[in-house]
Short mmCIF file of C-alpha atoms in Angstrom, two decimals:
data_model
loop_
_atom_site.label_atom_id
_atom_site.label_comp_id
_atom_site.label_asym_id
_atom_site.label_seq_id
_atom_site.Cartn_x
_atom_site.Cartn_y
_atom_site.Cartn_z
CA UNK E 1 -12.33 -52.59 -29.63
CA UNK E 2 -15.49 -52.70 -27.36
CA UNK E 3 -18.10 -49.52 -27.56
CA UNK E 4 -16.84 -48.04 -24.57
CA UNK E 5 -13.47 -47.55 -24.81
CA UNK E 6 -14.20 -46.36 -28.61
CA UNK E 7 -16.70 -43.96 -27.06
CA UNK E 8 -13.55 -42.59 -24.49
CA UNK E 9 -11.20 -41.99 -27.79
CA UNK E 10 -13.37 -40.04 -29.67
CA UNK E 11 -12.88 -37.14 -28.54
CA UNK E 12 -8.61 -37.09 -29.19
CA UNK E 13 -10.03 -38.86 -32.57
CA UNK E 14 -11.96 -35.17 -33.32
CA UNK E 15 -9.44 -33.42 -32.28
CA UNK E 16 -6.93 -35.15 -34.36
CA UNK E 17 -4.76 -36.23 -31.55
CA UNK E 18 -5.22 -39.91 -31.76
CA UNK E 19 -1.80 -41.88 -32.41
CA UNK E 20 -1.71 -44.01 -35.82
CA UNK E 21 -2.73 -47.37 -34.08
CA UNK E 22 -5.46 -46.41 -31.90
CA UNK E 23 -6.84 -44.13 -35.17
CA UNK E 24 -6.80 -47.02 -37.23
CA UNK E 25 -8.44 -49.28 -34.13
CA UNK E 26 -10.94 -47.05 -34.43
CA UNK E 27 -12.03 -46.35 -37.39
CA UNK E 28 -12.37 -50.25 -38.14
CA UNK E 29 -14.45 -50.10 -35.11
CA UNK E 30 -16.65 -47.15 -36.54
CA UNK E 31 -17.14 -48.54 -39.55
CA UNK E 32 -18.51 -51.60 -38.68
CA UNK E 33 -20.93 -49.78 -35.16
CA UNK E 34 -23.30 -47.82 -36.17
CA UNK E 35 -24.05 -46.31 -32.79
CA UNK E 36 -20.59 -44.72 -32.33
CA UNK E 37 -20.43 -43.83 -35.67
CA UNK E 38 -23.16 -41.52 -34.59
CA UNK E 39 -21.99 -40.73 -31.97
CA UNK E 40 -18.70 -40.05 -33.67
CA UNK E 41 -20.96 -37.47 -36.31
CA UNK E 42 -22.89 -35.86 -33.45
CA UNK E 43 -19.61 -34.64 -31.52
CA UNK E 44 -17.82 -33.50 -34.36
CA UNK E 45 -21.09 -31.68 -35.25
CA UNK E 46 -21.20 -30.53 -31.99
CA UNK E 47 -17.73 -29.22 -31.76
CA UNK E 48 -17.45 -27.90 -35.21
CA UNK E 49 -20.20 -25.97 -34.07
CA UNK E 50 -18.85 -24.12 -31.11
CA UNK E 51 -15.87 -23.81 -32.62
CA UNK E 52 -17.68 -21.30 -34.91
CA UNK E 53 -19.59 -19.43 -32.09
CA UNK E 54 -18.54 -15.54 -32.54
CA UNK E 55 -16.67 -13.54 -29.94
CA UNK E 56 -19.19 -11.49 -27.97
CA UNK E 57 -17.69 -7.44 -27.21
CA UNK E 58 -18.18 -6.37 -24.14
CA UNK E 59 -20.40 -2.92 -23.64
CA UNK E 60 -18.70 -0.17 -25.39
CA UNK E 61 -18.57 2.17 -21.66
CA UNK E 62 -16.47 -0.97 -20.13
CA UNK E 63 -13.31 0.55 -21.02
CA UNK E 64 -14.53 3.78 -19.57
CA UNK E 65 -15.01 2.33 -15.86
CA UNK E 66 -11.80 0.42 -16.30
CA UNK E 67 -9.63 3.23 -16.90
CA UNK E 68 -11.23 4.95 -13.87
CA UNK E 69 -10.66 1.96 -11.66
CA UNK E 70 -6.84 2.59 -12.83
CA UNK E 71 -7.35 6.23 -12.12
CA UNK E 72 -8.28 5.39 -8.53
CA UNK E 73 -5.64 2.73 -8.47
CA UNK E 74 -2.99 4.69 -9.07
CA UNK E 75 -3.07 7.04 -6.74
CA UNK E 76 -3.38 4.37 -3.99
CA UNK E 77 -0.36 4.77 -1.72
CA UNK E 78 0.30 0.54 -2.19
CA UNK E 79 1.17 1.27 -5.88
CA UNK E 80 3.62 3.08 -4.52
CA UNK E 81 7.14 1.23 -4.11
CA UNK E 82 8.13 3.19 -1.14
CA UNK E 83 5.21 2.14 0.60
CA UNK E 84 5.62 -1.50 0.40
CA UNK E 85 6.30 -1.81 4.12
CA UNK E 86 3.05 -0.22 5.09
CA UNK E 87 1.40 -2.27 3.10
CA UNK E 88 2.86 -5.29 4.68
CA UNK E 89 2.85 -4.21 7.85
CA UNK E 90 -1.19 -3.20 7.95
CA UNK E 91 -1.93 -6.53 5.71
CA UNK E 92 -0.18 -8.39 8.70
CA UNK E 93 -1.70 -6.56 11.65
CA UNK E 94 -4.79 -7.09 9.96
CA UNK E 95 -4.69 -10.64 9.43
CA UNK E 96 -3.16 -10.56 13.52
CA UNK E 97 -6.74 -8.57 14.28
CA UNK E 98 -8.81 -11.24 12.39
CA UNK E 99 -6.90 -14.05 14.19
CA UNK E 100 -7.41 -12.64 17.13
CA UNK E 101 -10.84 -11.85 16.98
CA UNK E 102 -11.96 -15.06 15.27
CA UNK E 103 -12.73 -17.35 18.52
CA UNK E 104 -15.55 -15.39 18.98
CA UNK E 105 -14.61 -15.06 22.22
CA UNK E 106 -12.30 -11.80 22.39
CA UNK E 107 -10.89 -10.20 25.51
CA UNK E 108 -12.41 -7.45 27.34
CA UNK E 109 -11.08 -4.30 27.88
CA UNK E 110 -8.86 -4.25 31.46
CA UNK E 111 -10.55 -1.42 33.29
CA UNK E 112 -7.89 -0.70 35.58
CA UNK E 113 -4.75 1.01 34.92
CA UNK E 114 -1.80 -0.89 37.32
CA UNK E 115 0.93 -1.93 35.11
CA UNK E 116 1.58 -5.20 36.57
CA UNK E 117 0.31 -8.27 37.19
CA UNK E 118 -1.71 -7.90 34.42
CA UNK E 119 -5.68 -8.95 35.34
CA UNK E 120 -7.29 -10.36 32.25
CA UNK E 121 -11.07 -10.84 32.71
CA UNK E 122 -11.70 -13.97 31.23
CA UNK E 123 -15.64 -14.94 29.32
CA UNK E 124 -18.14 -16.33 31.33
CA UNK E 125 -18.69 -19.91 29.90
CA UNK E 126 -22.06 -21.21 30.23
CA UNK E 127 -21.17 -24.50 31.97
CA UNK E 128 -21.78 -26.47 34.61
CA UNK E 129 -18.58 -26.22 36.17
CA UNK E 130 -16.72 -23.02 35.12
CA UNK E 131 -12.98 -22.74 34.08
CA UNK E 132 -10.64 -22.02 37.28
CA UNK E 133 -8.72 -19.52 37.47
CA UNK E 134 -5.48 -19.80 35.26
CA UNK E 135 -2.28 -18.37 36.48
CA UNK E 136 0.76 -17.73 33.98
CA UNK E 137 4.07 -17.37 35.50
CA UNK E 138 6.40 -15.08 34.34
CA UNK E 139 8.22 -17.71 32.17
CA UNK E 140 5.63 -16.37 29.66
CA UNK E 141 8.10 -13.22 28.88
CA UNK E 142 11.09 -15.45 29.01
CA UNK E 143 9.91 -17.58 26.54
CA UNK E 144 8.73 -14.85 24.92
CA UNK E 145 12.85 -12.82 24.55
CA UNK E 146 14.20 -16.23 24.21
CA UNK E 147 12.44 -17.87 21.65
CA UNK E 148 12.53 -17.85 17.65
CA UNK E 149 9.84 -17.15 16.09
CA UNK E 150 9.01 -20.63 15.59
CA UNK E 151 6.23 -22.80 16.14
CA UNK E 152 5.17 -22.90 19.45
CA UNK E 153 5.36 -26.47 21.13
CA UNK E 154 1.99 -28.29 21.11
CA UNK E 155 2.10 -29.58 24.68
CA UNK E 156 1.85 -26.88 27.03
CA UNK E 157 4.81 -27.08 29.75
CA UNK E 158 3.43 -28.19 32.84
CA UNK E 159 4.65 -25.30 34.99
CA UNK E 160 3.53 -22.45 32.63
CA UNK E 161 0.33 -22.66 34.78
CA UNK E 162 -1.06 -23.29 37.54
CA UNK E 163 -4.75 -23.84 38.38
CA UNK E 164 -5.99 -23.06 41.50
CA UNK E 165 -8.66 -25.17 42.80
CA UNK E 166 -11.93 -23.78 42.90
CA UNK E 167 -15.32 -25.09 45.45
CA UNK E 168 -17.43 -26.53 42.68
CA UNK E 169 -20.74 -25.80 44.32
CA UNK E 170 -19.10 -21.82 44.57
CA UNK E 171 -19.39 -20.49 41.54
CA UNK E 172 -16.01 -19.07 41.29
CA UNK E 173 -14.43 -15.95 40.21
CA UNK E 174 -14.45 -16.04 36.17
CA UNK E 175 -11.26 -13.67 36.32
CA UNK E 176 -8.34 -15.38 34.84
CA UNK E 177 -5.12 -13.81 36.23
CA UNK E 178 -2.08 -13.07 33.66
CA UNK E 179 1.01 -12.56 35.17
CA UNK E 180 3.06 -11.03 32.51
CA UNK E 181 5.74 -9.25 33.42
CA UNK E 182 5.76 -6.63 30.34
CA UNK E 183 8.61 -4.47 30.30
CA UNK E 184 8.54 -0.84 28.53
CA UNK E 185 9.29 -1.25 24.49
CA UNK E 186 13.11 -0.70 24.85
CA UNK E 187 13.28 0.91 21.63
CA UNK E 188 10.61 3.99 22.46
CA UNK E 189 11.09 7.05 22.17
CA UNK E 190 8.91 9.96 23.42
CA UNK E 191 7.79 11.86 20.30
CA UNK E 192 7.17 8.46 18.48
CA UNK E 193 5.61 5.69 20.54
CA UNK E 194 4.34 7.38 23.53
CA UNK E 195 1.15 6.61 22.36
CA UNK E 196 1.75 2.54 22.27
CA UNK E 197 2.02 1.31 25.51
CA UNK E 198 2.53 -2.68 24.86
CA UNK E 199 1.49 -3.37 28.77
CA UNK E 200 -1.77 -1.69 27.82
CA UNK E 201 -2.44 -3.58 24.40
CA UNK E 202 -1.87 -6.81 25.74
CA UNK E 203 -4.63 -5.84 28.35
CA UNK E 204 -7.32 -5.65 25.50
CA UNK E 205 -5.08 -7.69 22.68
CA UNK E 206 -8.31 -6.90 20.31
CA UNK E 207 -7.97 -3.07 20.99
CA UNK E 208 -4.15 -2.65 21.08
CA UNK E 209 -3.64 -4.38 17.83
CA UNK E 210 -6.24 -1.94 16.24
CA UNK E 211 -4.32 1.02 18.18
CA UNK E 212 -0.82 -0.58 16.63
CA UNK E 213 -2.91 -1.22 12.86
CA UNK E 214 -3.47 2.43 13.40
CA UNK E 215 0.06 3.03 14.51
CA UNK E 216 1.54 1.58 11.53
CA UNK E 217 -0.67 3.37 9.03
CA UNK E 218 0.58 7.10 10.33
CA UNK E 219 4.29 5.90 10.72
CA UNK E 220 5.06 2.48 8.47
CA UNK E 221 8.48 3.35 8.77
CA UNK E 222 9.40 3.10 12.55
CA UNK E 223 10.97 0.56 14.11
CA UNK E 224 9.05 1.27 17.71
CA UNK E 225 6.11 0.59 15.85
CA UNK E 226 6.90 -2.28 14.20
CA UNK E 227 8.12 -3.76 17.59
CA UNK E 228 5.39 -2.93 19.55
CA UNK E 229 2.94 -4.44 17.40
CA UNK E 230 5.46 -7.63 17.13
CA UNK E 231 5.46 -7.81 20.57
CA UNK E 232 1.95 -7.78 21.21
CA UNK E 233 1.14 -9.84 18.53
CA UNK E 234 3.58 -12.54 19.52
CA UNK E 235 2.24 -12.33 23.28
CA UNK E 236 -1.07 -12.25 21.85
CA UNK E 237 -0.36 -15.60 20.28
CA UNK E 238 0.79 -16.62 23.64
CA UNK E 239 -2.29 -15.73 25.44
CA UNK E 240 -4.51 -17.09 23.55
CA UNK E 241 -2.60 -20.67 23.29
CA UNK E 242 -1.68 -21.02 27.09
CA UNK E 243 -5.35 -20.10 27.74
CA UNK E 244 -7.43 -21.75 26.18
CA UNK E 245 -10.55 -21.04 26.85
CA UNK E 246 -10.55 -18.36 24.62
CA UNK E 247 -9.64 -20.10 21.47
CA UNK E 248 -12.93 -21.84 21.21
CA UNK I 1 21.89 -2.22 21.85
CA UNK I 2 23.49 -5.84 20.77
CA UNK I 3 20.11 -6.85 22.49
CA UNK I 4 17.68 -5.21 20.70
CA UNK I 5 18.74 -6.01 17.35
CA UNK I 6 19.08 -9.73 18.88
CA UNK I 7 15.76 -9.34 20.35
CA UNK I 8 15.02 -8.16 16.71
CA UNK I 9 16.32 -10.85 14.66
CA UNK I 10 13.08 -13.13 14.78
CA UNK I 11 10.97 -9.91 13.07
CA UNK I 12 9.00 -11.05 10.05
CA UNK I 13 11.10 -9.90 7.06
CA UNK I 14 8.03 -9.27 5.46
CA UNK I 15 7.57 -5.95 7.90
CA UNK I 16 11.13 -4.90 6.77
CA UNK I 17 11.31 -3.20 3.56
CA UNK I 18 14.05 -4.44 1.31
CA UNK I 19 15.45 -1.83 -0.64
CA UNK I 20 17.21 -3.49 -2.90
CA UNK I 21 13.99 -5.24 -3.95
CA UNK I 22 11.99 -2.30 -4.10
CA UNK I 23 14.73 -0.46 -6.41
CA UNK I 24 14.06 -3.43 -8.79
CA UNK I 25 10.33 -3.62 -8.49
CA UNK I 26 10.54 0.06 -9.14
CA UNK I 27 12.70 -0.19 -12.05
CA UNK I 28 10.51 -3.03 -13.55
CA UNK I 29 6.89 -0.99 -13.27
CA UNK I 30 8.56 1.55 -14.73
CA UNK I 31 9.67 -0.28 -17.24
CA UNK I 32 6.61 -1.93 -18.26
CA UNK I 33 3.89 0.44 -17.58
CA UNK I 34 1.71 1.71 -20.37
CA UNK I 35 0.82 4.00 -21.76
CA UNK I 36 -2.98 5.22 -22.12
CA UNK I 37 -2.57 4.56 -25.73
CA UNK I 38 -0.74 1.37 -25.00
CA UNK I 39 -3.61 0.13 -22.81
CA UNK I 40 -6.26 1.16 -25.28
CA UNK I 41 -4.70 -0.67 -27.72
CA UNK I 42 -4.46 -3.80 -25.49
CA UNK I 43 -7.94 -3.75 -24.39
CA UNK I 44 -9.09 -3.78 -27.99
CA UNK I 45 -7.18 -6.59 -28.95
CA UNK I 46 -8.13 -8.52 -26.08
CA UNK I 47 -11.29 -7.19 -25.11
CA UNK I 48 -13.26 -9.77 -26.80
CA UNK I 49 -11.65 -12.99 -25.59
CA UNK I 50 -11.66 -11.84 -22.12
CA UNK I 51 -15.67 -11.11 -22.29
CA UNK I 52 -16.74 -13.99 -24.02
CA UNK I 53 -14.79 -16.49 -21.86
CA UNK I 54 -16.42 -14.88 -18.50
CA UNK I 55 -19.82 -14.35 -19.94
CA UNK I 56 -19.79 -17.69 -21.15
CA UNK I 57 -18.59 -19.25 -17.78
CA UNK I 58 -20.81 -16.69 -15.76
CA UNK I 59 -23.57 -16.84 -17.75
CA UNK I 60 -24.16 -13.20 -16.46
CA UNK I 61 -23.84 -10.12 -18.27
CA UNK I 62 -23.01 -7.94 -14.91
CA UNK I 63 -20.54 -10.65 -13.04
CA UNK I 64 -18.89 -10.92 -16.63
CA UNK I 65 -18.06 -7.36 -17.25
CA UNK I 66 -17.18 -7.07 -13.47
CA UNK I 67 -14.54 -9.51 -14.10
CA UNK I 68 -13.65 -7.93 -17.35
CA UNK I 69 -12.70 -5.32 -15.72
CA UNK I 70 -10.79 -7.08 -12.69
CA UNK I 71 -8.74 -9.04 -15.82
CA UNK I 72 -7.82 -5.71 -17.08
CA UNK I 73 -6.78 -3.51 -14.34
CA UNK I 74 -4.89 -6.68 -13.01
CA UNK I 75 -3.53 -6.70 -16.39
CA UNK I 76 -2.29 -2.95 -16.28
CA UNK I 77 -0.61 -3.62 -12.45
CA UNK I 78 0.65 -7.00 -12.69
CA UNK I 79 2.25 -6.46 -16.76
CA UNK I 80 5.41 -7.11 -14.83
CA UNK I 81 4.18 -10.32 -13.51
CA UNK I 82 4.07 -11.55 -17.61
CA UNK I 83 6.98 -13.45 -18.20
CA UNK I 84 6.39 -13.36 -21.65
CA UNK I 85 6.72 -17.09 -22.10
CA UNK I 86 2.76 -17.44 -23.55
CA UNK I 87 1.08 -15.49 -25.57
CA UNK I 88 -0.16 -12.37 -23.57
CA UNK I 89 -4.02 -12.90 -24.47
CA UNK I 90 -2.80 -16.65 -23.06
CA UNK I 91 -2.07 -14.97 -19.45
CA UNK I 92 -4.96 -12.68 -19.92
CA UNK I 93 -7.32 -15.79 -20.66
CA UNK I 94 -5.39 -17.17 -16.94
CA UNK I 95 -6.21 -14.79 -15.30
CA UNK I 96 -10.04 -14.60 -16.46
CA UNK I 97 -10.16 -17.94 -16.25
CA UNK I 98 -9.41 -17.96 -12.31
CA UNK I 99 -11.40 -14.91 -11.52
CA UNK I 100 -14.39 -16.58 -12.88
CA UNK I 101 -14.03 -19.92 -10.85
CA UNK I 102 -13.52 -17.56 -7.97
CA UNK I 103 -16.62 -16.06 -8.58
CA UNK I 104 -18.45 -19.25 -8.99
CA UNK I 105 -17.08 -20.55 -5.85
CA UNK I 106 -18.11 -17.10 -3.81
CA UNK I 107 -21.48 -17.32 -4.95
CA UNK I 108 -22.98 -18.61 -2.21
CA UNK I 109 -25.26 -21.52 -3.85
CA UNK I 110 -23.85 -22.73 -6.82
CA UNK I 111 -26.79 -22.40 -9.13
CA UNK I 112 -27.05 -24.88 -12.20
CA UNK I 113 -29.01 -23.60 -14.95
CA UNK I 114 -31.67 -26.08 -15.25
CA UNK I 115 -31.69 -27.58 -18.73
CA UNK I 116 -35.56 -26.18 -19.20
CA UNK I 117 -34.36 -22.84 -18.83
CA UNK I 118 -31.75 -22.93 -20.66
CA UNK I 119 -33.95 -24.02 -23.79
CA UNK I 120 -36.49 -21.57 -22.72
CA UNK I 121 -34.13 -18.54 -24.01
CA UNK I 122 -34.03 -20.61 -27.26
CA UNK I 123 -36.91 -19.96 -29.47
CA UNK I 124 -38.09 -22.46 -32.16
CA UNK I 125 -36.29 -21.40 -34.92
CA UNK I 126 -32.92 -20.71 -32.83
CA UNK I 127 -29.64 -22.15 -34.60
CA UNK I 128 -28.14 -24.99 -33.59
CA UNK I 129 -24.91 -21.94 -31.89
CA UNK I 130 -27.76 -20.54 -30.32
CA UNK I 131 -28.74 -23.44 -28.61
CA UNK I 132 -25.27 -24.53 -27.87
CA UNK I 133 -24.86 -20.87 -26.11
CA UNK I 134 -27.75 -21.43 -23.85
CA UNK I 135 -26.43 -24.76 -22.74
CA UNK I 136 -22.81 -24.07 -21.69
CA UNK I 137 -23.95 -22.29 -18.29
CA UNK I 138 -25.55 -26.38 -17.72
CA UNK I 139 -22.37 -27.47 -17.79
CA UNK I 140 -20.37 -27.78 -14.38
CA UNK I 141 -17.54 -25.15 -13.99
CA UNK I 142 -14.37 -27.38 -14.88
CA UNK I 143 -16.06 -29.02 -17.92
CA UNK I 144 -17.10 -25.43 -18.50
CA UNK I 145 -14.18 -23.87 -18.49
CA UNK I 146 -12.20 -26.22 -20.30
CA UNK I 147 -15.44 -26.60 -23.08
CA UNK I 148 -15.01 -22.42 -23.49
CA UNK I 149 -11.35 -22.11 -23.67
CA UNK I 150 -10.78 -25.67 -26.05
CA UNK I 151 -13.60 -25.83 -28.47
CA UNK I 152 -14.55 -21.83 -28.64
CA UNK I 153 -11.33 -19.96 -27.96
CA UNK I 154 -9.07 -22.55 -29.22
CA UNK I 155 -6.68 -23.21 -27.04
CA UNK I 156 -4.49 -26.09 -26.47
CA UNK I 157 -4.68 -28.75 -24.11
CA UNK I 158 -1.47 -27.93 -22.30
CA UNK I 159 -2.41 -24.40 -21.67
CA UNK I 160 -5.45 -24.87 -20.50
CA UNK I 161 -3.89 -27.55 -18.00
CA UNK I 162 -1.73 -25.06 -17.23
CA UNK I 163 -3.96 -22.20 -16.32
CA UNK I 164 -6.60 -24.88 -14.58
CA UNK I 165 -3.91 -26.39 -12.58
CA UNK I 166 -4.81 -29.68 -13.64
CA UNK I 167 -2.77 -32.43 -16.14
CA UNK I 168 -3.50 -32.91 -19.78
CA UNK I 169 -5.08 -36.04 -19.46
CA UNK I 170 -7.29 -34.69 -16.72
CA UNK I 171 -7.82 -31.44 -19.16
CA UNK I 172 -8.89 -34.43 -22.25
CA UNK I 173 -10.99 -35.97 -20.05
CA UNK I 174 -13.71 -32.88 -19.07
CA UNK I 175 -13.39 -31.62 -22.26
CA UNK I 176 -15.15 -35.26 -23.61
CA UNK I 177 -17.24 -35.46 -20.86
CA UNK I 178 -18.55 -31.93 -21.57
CA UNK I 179 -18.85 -32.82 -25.18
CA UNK I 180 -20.77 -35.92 -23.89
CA UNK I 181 -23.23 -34.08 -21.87
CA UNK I 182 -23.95 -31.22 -24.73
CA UNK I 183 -24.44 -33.97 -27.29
CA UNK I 184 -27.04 -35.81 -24.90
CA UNK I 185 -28.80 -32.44 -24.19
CA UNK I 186 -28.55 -31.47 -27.67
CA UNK I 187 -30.07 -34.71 -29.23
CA UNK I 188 -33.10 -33.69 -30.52
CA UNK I 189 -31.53 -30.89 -32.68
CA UNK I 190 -28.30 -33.33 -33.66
CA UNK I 191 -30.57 -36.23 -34.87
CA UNK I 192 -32.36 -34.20 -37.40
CA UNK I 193 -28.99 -32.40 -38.91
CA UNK I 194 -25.71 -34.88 -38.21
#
């Protein structure tokens, strides 16, 4: 047995978890090297050691701030069972809001009130030849009542959009145009979701999922919620993959 | 109507409450949840274990009783979650275990204990414990962890595997390698008593 592979046992040999033929291997080999026979005393030394270090208690006013931190636990509606849905639902729009706003490039708030087509102001990229404008057909809200909610295909289809060609020595208009034909939530109903308007979240995705966060907080239970923000989470998704200029 | 609910269909379950399984998550908190007493008496018996591991693997007083605490109050929430197929202090050791490598890995630089400071808390006439104490926070969190939970809190290699997420063989290994590195930091104070 060379040095090193009796150095790489002796560890399993401390700990008494060697089998009967490598133990024996080893031990001839310790008795006749010197150096891992040192080495051999030094580790078990060194382990019986901290095997003997004491427990150390932890500051006698811990358990004081723990049972308060239970105290303020409790009475947190997500302990509650009935509130599981909330939970979910804000955990989700939240994580929606952060994917939304990661880019770094978020959409600005539509200024003007028509319902449809929808004008999206697009960021003004610091290049030499700006983005053209980006038209999306209306396929966008067929796709969007047709489709599962799987994966969206990687490769964009080639008549989702249209780009317009632009003068390059003009800079052009950095407006990108979304024509999204977004019909009324078919599920509202006056005293519950007159304050979601889906055609106005998508026009500030950022804003109206914050509006729809806040939405689901006050009513977790309602189905007009819970569509609304499904909607414009899933046509959020949309936007942001079919233009992407603001997923950098 | 047939259109909505088909329009419907794709909603993440995740936004629909299930009833049934909140009847039996209810039924199971309930059945499970302590008492004051109940906790007191678990925090005593554990209290110890759950400290030293995170204060050893911190090598902060502060982060350690801040995780303490996090073990705990998990502990009292997430009783259901204990399957009752370790030990509880084996689940409670888990769970410190993983909140400490999560603190390691938030803190933004990872900062090794140089090997003079570490023998700068030791005086002169500081036992050969004491010496070993100020030299585990040199280690590198896996051989760390495993180092604290094998050789000081005793436990075996499968559990610790199994709370590290790592095999036995991988679990053997760091635990040597750790043993290696104390024994070459150590050597001055091992030559004069092994």
């Amino acid at each position: 047995m060379t040095c090193e592979r009796a150095c790489e046992l002796l560890s399993s040999y401390i700990d008494d978890e060697l089998t009967t033929d490598n133990r024996t291997e080893l031990e001839a080999h310790l008795q006749g090297c010197p150096s891992c026979a040192t080495l051999e005393r030094e580790l078990r030394f060194l382990v019986r050691a901290a095997n003997e270090l004491e427990p150390i208690a932890p500051p006698d006013q811990l358990l004081g701030r723990i049972k308060s931190s239970i105290q303020r636990h409790r009475i947190l509606p997500w302990v509650r069972p009935q509130t599981i849905g909330w939970v979910f639902g804000s955990a989700l729009a939240a994580a929606a809001l952060l994917l939304l706003l990661l880019p770094s490039k978020r959409l600005p708030r539509e200024s003007q009130s028509s319902p449809s087509p929808l004008t999206v102001h697009g960021p003004t990229l610091d290049v030499q030849e700006p983005p053209e404008p980006i038209v999306l057909q209306p396929q966008l809200e067929t796709d969007l009542q047709a489709s599962p909610p799987s994966p969206r295909p990687r490769n964009r289809p080639s008549g989702s959009v249209k780009r317009h060609p632009t003068p390059k020595t003009q800079r052009p208009s950095s407006d990108l145009v979304l024509v999204a034909d977004c019909e009324p939530n078919p599920l509202a109903q006056e005293d519950d979701i007159s304050s979601l308007d889906v055609t106005a979240c998508l026009r500030d995705l950022a804003a109206g999922l914050e509006e729809i966060e806040a939405a689901l907080s006050a009513n977790p239970g309602s189905p007009q919620v819970r569509y609304a923000y499904y909607t414009v989470y899933r046509k959020g998704s949309e936007l942001r993959e079919r233009l992407p200029e603001y997923s950098r | 109507m047939d259109s909505i609910q088909a329009r419907l269909q794709p909603f993440p379950q995740v936004l629909v409450p299930n009833q049934d399984r909140i009847a039996q998550d209810r039924a199971r908190y309930s059945a499970v949840k302590l008492s004051d007493e109940e906790f007191a008496d678990l925090y005593e018996a554990n209290k110890s274990k759950v400290y030293s591991v995170a204060l050893r693997m911190l090598a902060n007083p502060a982060d350690a009783e801040d995780v303490t605490q996090d073990v705990f109050v998990k502990a009292y929430r997430k009783l259901a979650d204990f399957e009752g197929r370790s030990q509880l202090s084996t689940w409670l050791y888990r769970i410190t275990v993983n909140r400490c490598l999560d603190v390691l890995r938030k803190r933004k630089r990872q900062r090794t204990v140089p090997l003079e400071e570490a023998m700068g808390s030791v005086s002169q006439g500081s036992s050969l414990k004491q010496v070993i104490e100020g030299l585990i926070p040199t280690l590198p969190p896996g051989y760390r962890a495993v180092f604290v939970l094998h050789d000081i809190q005793g436990l075996k290699h499968h559990e610790i595997a199994r709370q590290l997420g790592v095999s036995e063989g991988a679990c053997k290994s760091q635990l040597h390698k750790a043993r290696l590195i104390l024994r070459k930091k150590l050597k001055p104070f091992l030559e004069g008593i092994a």
